[in-house]
PDB file of C-alpha atoms and ligand atoms in Angstrom:
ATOM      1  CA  UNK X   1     -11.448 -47.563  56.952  1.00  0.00           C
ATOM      2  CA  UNK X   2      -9.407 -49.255  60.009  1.00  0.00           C
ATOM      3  CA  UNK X   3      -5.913 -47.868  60.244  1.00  0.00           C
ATOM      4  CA  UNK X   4      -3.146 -49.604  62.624  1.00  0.00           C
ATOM      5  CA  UNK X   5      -0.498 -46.638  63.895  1.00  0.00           C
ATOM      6  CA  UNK X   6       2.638 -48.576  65.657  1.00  0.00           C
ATOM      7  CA  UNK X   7       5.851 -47.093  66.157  1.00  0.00           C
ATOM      8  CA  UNK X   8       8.458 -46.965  69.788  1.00  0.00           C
ATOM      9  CA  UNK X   9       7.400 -44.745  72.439  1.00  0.00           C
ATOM     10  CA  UNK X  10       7.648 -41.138  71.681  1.00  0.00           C
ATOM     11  CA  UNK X  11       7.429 -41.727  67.672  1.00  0.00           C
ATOM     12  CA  UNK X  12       4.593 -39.575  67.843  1.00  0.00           C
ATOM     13  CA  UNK X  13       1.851 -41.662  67.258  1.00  0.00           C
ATOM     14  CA  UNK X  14      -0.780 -40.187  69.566  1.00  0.00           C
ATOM     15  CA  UNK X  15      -0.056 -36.424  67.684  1.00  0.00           C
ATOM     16  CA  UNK X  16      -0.747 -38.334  64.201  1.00  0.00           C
ATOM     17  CA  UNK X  17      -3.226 -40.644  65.403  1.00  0.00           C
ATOM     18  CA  UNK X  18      -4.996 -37.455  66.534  1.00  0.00           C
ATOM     19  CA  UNK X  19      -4.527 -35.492  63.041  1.00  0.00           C
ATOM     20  CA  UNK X  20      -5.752 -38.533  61.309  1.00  0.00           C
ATOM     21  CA  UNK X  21      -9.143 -38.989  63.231  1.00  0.00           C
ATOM     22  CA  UNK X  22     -10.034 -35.756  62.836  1.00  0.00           C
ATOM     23  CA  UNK X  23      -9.440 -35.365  59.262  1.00  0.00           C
ATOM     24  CA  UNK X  24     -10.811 -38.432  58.313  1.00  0.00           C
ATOM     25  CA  UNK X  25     -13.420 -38.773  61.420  1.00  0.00           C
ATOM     26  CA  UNK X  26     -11.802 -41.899  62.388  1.00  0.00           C
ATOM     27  CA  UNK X  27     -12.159 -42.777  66.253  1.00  0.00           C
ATOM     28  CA  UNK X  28      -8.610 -42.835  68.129  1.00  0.00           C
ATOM     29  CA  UNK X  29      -8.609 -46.387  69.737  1.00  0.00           C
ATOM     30  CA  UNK X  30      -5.339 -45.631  71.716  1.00  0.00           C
ATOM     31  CA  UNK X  31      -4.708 -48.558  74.234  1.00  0.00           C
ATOM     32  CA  UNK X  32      -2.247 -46.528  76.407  1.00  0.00           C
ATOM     33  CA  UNK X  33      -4.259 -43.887  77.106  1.00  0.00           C
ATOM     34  CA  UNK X  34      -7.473 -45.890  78.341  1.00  0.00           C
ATOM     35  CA  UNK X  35      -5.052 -47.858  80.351  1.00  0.00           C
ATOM     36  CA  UNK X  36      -4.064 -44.768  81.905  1.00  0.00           C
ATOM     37  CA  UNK X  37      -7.239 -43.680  82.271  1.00  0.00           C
ATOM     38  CA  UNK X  38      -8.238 -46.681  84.571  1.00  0.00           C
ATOM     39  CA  UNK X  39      -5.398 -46.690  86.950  1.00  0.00           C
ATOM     40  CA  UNK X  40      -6.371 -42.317  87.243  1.00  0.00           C
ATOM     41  CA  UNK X  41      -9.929 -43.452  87.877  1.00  0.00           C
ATOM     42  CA  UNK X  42      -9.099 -45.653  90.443  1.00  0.00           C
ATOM     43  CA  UNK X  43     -11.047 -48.844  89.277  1.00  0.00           C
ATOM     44  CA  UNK X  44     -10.051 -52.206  90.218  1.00  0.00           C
ATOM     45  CA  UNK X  45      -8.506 -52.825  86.698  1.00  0.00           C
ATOM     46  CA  UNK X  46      -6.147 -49.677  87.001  1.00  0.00           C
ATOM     47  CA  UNK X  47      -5.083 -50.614  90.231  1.00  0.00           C
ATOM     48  CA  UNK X  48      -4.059 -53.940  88.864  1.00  0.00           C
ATOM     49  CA  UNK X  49      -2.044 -52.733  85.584  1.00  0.00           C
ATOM     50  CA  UNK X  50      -0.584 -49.672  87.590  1.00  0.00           C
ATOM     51  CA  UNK X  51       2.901 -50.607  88.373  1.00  0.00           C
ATOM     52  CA  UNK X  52       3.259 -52.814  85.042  1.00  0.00           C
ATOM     53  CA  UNK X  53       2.382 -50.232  83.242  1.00  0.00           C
ATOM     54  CA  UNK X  54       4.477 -47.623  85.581  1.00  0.00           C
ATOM     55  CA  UNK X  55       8.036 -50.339  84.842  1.00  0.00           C
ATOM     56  CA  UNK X  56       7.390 -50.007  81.211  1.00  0.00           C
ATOM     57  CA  UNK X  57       5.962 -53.493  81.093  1.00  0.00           C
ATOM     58  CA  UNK X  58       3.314 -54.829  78.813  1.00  0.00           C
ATOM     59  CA  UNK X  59      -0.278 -55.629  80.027  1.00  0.00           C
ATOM     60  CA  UNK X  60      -1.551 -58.641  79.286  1.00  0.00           C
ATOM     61  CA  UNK X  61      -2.863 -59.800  75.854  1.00  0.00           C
ATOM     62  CA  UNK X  62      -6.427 -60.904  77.509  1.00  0.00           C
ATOM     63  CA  UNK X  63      -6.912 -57.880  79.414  1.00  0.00           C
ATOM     64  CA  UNK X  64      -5.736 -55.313  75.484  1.00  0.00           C
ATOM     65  CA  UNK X  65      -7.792 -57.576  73.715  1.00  0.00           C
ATOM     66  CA  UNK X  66     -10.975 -56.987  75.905  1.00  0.00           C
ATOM     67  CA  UNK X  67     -10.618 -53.920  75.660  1.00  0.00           C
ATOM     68  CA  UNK X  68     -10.450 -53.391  72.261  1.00  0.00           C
ATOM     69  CA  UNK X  69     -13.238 -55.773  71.237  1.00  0.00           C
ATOM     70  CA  UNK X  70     -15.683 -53.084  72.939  1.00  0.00           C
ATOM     71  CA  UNK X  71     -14.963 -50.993  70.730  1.00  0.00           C
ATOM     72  CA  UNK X  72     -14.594 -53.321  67.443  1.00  0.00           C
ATOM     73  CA  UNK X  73     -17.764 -54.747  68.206  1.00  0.00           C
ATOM     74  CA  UNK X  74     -19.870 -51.058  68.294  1.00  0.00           C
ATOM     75  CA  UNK X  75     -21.394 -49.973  65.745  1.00  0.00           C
ATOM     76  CA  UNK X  76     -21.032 -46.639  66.098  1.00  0.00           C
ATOM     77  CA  UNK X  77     -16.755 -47.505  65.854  1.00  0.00           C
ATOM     78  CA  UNK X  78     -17.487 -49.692  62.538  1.00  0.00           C
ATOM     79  CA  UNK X  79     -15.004 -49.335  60.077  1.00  0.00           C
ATOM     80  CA  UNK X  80     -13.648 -45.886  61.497  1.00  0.00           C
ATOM     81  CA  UNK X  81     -10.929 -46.994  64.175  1.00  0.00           C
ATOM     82  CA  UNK X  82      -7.175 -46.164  64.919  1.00  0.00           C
ATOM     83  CA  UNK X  83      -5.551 -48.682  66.437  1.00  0.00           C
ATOM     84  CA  UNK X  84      -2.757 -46.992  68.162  1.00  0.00           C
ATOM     85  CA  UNK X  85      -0.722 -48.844  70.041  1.00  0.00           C
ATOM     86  CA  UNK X  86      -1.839 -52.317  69.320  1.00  0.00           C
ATOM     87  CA  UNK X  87      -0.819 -54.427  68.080  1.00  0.00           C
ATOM     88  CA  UNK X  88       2.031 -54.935  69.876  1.00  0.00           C
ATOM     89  CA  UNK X  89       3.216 -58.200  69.438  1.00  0.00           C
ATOM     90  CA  UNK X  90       2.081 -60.847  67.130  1.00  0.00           C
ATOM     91  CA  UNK X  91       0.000 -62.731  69.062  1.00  0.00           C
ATOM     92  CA  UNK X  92      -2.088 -59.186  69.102  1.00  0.00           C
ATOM     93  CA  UNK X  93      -1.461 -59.285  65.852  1.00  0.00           C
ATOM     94  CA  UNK X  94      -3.433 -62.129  64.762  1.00  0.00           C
ATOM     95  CA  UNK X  95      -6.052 -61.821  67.524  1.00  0.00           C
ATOM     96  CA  UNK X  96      -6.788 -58.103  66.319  1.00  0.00           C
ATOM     97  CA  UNK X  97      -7.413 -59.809  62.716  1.00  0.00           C
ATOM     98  CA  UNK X  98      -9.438 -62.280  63.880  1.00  0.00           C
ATOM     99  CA  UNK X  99     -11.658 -59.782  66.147  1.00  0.00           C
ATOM    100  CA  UNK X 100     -12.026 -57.796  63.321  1.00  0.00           C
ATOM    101  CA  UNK X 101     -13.243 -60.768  61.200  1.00  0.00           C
ATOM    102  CA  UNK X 102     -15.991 -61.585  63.880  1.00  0.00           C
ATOM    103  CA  UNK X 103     -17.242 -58.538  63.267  1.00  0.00           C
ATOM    104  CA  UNK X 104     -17.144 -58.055  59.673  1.00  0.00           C
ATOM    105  CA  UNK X 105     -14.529 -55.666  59.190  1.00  0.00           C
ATOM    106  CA  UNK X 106     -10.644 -55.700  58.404  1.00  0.00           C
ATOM    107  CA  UNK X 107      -7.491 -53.820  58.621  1.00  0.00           C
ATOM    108  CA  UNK X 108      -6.642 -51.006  55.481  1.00  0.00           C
ATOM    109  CA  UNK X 109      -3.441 -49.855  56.232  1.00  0.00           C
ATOM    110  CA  UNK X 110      -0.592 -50.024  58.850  1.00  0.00           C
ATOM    111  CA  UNK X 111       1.178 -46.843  59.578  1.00  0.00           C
ATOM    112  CA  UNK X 112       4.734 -47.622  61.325  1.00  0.00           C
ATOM    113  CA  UNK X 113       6.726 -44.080  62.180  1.00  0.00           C
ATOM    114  CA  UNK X 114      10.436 -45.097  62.272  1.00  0.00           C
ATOM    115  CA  UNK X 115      12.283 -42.732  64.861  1.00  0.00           C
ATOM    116  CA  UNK X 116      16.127 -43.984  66.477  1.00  0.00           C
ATOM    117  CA  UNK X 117      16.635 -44.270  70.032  1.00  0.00           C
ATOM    118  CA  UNK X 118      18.348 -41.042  70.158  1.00  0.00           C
ATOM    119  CA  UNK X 119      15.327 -39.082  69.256  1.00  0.00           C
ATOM    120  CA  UNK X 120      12.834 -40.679  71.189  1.00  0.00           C
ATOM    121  CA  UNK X 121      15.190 -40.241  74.667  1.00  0.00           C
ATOM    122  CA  UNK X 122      14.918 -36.906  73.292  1.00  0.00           C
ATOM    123  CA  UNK X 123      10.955 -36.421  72.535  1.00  0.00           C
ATOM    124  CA  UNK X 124       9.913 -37.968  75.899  1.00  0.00           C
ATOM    125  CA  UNK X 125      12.628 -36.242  78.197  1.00  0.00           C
ATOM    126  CA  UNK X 126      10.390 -32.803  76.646  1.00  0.00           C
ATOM    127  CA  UNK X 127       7.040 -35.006  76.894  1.00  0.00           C
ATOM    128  CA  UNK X 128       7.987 -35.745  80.325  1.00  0.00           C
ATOM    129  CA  UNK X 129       8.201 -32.075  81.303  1.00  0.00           C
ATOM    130  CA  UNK X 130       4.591 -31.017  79.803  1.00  0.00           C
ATOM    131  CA  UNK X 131       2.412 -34.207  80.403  1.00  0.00           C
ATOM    132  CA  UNK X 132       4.020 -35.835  83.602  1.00  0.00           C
ATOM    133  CA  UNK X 133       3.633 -39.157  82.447  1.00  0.00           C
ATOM    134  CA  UNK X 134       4.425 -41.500  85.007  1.00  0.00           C
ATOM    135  CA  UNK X 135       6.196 -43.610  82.124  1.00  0.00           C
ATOM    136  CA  UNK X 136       8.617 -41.228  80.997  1.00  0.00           C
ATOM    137  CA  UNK X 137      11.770 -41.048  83.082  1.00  0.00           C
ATOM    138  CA  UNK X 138      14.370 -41.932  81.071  1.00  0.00           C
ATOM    139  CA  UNK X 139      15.506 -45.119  82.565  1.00  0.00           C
ATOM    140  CA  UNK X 140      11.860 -46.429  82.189  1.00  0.00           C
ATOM    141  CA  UNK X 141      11.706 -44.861  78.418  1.00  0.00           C
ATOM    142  CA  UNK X 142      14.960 -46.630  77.633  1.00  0.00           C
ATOM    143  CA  UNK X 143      13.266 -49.858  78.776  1.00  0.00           C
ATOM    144  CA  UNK X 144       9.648 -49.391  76.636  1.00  0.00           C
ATOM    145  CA  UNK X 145      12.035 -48.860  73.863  1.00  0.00           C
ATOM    146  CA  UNK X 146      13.602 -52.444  74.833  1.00  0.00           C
ATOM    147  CA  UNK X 147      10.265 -53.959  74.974  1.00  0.00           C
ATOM    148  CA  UNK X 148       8.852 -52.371  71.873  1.00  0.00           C
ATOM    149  CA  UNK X 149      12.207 -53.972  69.825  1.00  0.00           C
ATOM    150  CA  UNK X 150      11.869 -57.225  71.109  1.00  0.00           C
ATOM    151  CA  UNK X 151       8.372 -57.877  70.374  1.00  0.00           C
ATOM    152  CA  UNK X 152       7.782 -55.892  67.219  1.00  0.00           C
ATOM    153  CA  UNK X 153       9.980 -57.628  64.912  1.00  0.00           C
ATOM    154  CA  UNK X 154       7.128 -60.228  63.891  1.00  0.00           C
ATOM    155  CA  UNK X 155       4.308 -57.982  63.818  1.00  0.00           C
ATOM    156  CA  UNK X 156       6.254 -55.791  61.210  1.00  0.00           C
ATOM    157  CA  UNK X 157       7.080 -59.362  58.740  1.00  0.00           C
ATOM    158  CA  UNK X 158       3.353 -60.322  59.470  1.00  0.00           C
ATOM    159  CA  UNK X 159       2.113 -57.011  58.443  1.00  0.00           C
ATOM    160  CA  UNK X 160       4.408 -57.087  55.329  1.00  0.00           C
ATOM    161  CA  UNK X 161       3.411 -60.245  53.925  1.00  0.00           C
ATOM    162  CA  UNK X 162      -0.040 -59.249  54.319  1.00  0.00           C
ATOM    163  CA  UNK X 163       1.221 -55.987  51.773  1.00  0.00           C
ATOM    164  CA  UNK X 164      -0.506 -53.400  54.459  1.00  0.00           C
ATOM    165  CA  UNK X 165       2.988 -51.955  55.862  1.00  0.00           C
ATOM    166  CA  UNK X 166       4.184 -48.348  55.411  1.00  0.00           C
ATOM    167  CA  UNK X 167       6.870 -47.287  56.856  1.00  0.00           C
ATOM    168  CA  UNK X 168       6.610 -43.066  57.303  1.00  0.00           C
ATOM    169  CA  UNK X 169       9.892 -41.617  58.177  1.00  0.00           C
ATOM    170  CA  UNK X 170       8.903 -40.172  62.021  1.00  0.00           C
ATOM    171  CA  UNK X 171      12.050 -37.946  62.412  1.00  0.00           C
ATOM    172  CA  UNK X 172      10.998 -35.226  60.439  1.00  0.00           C
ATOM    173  CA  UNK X 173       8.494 -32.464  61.667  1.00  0.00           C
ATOM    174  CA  UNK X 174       4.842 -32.986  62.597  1.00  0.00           C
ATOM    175  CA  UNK X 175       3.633 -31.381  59.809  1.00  0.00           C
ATOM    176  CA  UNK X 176       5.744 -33.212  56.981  1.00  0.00           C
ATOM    177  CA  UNK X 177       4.777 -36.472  58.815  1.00  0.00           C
ATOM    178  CA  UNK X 178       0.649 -35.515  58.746  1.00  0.00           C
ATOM    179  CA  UNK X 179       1.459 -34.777  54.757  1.00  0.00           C
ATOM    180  CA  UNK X 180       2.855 -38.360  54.103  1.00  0.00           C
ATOM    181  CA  UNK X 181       0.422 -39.899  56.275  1.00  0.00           C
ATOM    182  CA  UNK X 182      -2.551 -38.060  54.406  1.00  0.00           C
ATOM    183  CA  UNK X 183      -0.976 -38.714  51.133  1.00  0.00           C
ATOM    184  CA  UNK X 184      -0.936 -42.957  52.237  1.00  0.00           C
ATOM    185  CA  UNK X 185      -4.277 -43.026  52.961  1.00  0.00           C
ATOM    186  CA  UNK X 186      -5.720 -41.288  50.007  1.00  0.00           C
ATOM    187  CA  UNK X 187      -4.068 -43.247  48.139  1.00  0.00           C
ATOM    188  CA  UNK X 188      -5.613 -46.415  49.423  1.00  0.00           C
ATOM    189  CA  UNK X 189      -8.593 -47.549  46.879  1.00  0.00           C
ATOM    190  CA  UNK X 190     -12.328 -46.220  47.877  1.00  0.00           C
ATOM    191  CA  UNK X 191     -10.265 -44.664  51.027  1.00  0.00           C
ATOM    192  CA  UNK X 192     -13.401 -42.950  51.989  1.00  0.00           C
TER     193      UNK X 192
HETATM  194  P1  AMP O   1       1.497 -46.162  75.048  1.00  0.00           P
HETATM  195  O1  AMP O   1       0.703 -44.978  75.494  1.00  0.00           O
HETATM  196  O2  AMP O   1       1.017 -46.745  73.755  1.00  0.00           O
HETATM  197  O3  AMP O   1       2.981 -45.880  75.045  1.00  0.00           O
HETATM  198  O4  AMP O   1       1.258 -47.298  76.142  1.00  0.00           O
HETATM  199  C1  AMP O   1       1.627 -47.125  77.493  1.00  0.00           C
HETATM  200  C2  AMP O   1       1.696 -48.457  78.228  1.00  0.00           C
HETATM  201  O5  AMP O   1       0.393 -49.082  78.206  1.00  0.00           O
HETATM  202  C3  AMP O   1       2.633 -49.492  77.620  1.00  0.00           C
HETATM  203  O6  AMP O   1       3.976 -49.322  78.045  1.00  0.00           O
HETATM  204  C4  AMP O   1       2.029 -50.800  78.153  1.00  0.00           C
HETATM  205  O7  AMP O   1       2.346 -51.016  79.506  1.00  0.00           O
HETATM  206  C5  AMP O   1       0.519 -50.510  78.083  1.00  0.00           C
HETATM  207  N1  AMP O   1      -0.039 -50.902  76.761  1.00  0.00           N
HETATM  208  C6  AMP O   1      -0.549 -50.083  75.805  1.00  0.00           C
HETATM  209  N2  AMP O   1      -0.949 -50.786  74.736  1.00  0.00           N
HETATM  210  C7  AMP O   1      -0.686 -52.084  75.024  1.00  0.00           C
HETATM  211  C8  AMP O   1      -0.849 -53.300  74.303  1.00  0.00           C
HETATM  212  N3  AMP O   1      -1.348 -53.321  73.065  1.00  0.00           N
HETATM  213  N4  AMP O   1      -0.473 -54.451  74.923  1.00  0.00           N
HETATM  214  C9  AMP O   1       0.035 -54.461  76.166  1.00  0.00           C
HETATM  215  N5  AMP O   1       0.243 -53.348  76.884  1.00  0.00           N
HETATM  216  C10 AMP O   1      -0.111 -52.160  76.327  1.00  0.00           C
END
């Protein structure tokens, strides 16, 4: 099973993405964090995303989409990935479909965690206090929010048409979130 996760920042999809791929042995494919990981190991790629990434910017569609196709194209990741965090517009959209496609695999389901503004200021103000995320003063957080909104709009139609969307209500607690998500996925057909 491939499962997209796609919500704003501080929805909480890294917590659930986590739950899910350990209860289901899924691998976490989260975009953000291996970005992050590459500007705090220094490498030439990290020090080229750093400050997009650190303005609450997108990276660029070539540079996700490499990325991910090392993944979608091992074996060992075949037909157990989260996507989380990508797609995030609808170019992504369609090239994560057609990566997929190359190598013989498709999408199941696609998780979106609806949380307001108000709550996600909230969520990443605390985040911001525990995980020192270069990304999460509020000024930037307000602005990944804006970015989020204005490219996600087609990605969420696209998804719909295709009959995968489920929208999970991401204001509630962790726990009653993992319970709906676990409830979705079993009740996709030949889920495991
Ligand atoms: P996240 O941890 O998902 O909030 O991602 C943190 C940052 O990484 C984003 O604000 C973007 O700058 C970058 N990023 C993560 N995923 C993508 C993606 N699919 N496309 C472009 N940029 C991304």
């Amino acid at each position: 099973m491939n499962l997209v996760i796609f919500g704003p920042p501080g929805a909480g999809k890294g917590t659930q993405s986590k739950f899910i791929s350990k209860k289901y042995n899924l691998f976490q494919l989260s975009t953000g964090e291996i970005l992050r990981n590459e500007i705090a190991n220094k490498t030439p790629l990290g020090s080229e995303i750093a400050s997009i990434i650190n303005s609450g910017e997108l990276v660029s569609n070539k540079i996700v989409s490499d990325l991910i196709e090392n993944f979608i194209s091992n074996k060992i990741y075949k037909n157990r990935l989260i996507f989380d965090g990508y797609p995030r517009n609808i170019n992504q959209a369609m090239n994560l479909d057609n990566l997929l496609k190359k190598y013989n695999q498709k999408i199941d389901i696609v998780l979106k965690l609806s949380v307001g503004l108000n709550t996600i200021k909230k969520r990443i103000l605390e985040r911001q206090s525990q995980e020192k995320r270069a990304d999460d003063s509020e000024e930037i957080a307000i602005k990944r929010y804006k970015t989020y909104e204005n490219s996600i709009e087609p990605v969420i139609n696209y998804y719909k048409k295709s009959n995968l969307l489920k929208v999970v209500n991401g204001e509630t607690t962790i726990g009653e979130i993992n319970g709906e998500i676990s409830d979705l996925i079993e009740a996709i057909k030949g889920w495991h």
